[in-house]
Amino acid sequence: MKRTQGFTLLEIMVVIVILGLLAGLVVPNVMSSLDEANTQKVVSDINAYESSLKQYFMDAKSYPTTDQGLDALVTKPTSAPIPKKYRSDGYMDKLANDPWNSPYYYKRPSDHGQKHYDIFSAGPDGEPGTCDDIGNWNVDNPPASDCANN
């Protein structure tokens, strides 16, 4: 009698259980690393925006208004106050989105009082004004991505 080779149902179930246990250990660590990487990208982007805003201020003698927004770093504003001195190539090549594919927000004057303006990401939930916002007022101690659950 010829015997076929293959795996028994028990062997397959053991392998699935082992893979499930490994996934249970690895996935939380990978997700935590992803959250940290996303936060670091936001911090880096905010620092780049602040650097460009400082250069803009040195030329224009004021910061863009909330209405002009961060677009003023890429193209010369057409609404008042229009800067008399503006770099021909702007102050940034293009505006970046945050890691959750939302635009960065800009508000002047600042609601947080530490600078003349606020630059922030709305965080993973994509809604500005919630506890997971990462802004120039809290880049040194950004909120946890699950701040609502803390």
Short mmCIF file of C-alpha atoms in Angstrom, two decimals:
data_model
loop_
_atom_site.label_atom_id
_atom_site.label_comp_id
_atom_site.label_asym_id
_atom_site.label_seq_id
_atom_site.Cartn_x
_atom_site.Cartn_y
_atom_site.Cartn_z
CA MET A 1 0.00 0.00 0.00
CA LYS A 2 1.39 3.41 -1.06
CA ARG A 3 1.40 6.09 1.62
CA THR A 4 0.87 9.76 0.68
CA GLN A 5 3.01 12.35 2.34
CA GLY A 6 1.67 15.55 3.83
CA PHE A 7 0.89 17.29 7.06
CA THR A 8 -1.71 16.13 9.51
CA LEU A 9 -4.37 18.47 10.78
CA LEU A 10 -2.69 18.44 14.19
CA GLU A 11 0.67 19.53 12.74
CA ILE A 12 -0.96 22.37 10.82
CA MET A 13 -2.82 23.51 13.95
CA VAL A 14 0.42 23.51 15.99
CA VAL A 15 2.15 25.67 13.36
CA ILE A 16 -0.81 28.10 13.30
CA VAL A 17 -0.75 28.41 17.09
CA ILE A 18 3.01 29.08 17.06
CA LEU A 19 2.61 31.73 14.33
CA GLY A 20 -0.21 33.33 16.33
CA LEU A 21 1.95 33.50 19.44
CA LEU A 22 4.83 35.03 17.49
CA ALA A 23 2.53 37.58 15.88
CA GLY A 24 1.17 38.45 19.32
CA LEU A 25 4.68 39.27 20.49
CA VAL A 26 6.01 40.99 17.37
CA VAL A 27 3.07 43.10 16.13
CA PRO A 28 2.78 45.33 19.24
CA ASN A 29 6.52 46.09 19.09
CA VAL A 30 6.36 46.92 15.39
CA MET A 31 3.30 49.16 15.89
CA SER A 32 5.04 50.98 18.74
CA SER A 33 8.05 51.57 16.49
CA LEU A 34 5.78 52.86 13.72
CA ASP A 35 4.11 55.33 16.12
CA GLU A 36 7.53 56.58 17.24
CA ALA A 37 8.71 56.96 13.63
CA ASN A 38 5.56 58.91 12.70
CA THR A 39 6.03 61.22 15.69
CA GLN A 40 9.68 61.80 14.77
CA LYS A 41 8.68 62.69 11.20
CA VAL A 42 6.22 65.28 12.53
CA VAL A 43 8.90 66.77 14.80
CA SER A 44 11.33 66.93 11.89
CA ASP A 45 8.74 68.53 9.58
CA ILE A 46 7.77 71.13 12.20
CA ASN A 47 11.45 72.01 12.69
CA ALA A 48 11.82 72.47 8.92
CA TYR A 49 8.72 74.71 8.81
CA GLU A 50 10.03 76.78 11.71
CA SER A 51 13.38 77.22 10.01
CA SER A 52 11.66 78.41 6.82
CA LEU A 53 9.39 80.73 8.81
CA LYS A 54 12.43 82.33 10.45
CA GLN A 55 13.92 83.00 7.02
CA TYR A 56 10.58 84.39 5.83
CA PHE A 57 10.43 86.67 8.89
CA MET A 58 13.96 87.98 8.28
CA ASP A 59 12.92 89.03 4.76
CA ALA A 60 9.29 90.07 5.29
CA LYS A 61 9.65 91.46 8.85
CA SER A 62 6.49 89.60 9.84
CA TYR A 63 5.15 86.07 9.84
CA PRO A 64 2.43 84.95 7.42
CA THR A 65 -1.14 85.43 8.60
CA THR A 66 -3.35 82.45 9.33
CA ASP A 67 -5.12 83.04 5.99
CA GLN A 68 -1.81 83.12 4.08
CA GLY A 69 -0.78 79.99 5.95
CA LEU A 70 2.20 77.82 5.19
CA ASP A 71 1.56 78.37 1.47
CA ALA A 72 3.39 81.68 1.96
CA LEU A 73 6.58 79.65 2.26
CA VAL A 74 6.14 78.22 -1.24
CA THR A 75 4.53 81.09 -3.19
CA LYS A 76 4.49 84.81 -2.53
CA PRO A 77 1.29 85.86 -0.78
CA THR A 78 -1.16 87.92 -2.81
CA SER A 79 -3.21 89.09 0.20
CA ALA A 80 -2.12 91.69 2.77
CA PRO A 81 0.37 91.94 4.22
CA ILE A 82 2.35 91.28 1.05
CA PRO A 83 6.05 91.02 1.83
CA LYS A 84 8.19 93.64 0.07
CA LYS A 85 11.14 91.27 0.03
CA TYR A 86 10.46 87.67 -0.99
CA ARG A 87 12.83 85.06 -2.34
CA SER A 88 12.25 84.27 -5.99
CA ASP A 89 12.26 80.53 -5.29
CA GLY A 90 10.28 80.77 -2.05
CA TYR A 91 11.40 79.36 1.28
CA MET A 92 10.42 75.73 0.68
CA ASP A 93 10.08 73.63 -2.47
CA LYS A 94 6.72 72.19 -1.42
CA LEU A 95 4.57 71.61 1.63
CA ALA A 96 4.69 68.18 3.21
CA ASN A 97 1.76 66.22 4.61
CA ASP A 98 2.01 64.59 7.99
CA PRO A 99 2.50 60.79 8.25
CA TRP A 100 -1.28 60.33 8.30
CA ASN A 101 -1.54 62.17 4.96
CA SER A 102 -3.15 65.32 6.37
CA PRO A 103 -1.80 68.83 5.88
CA TYR A 104 0.04 70.64 8.63
CA TYR A 105 -1.93 73.45 10.23
CA TYR A 106 -0.69 76.99 10.82
CA LYS A 107 -2.27 79.61 13.08
CA ARG A 108 -1.14 83.09 13.95
CA PRO A 109 -1.24 84.30 16.64
CA SER A 110 -0.47 81.25 18.70
CA ASP A 111 -3.08 79.71 20.98
CA HIS A 112 -0.28 78.30 23.10
CA GLY A 113 1.71 81.49 23.66
CA GLN A 114 5.18 80.00 23.33
CA LYS A 115 5.83 81.38 19.85
CA HIS A 116 4.22 83.88 17.49
CA TYR A 117 2.43 81.06 15.65
CA ASP A 118 1.31 77.45 15.96
CA ILE A 119 2.33 74.76 13.48
CA PHE A 120 0.85 71.36 14.14
CA SER A 121 -0.24 67.99 12.87
CA ALA A 122 -3.74 66.86 13.79
CA GLY A 123 -2.24 63.48 14.68
CA PRO A 124 -3.53 60.01 13.90
CA ASP A 125 -7.20 60.97 14.26
CA GLY A 126 -6.87 63.76 11.66
CA GLU A 127 -8.96 66.17 13.74
CA PRO A 128 -7.31 69.41 14.86
CA GLY A 129 -7.86 70.45 18.46
CA THR A 130 -7.84 66.96 19.96
CA CYS A 131 -5.44 65.45 22.48
CA ASP A 132 -3.22 63.77 19.88
CA ASP A 133 -2.18 67.00 18.10
CA ILE A 134 1.58 67.37 17.79
CA GLY A 135 2.64 70.99 17.53
CA ASN A 136 5.55 73.34 17.98
CA TRP A 137 4.37 73.81 21.57
CA ASN A 138 4.80 70.14 22.51
CA VAL A 139 7.43 68.66 20.17
CA ASP A 140 9.74 68.02 23.14
CA ASN A 141 7.06 65.94 24.83
CA PRO A 142 4.52 64.84 22.17
CA PRO A 143 1.31 63.17 23.30
CA ALA A 144 0.92 59.41 23.09
CA SER A 145 -0.97 58.28 20.00
CA ASP A 146 -3.65 56.80 22.25
CA CYS A 147 -3.90 59.88 24.51
CA ALA A 148 -7.69 59.64 24.69
CA ASN A 149 -7.29 56.26 26.39
CA ASN A 150 -4.75 57.49 28.96
#
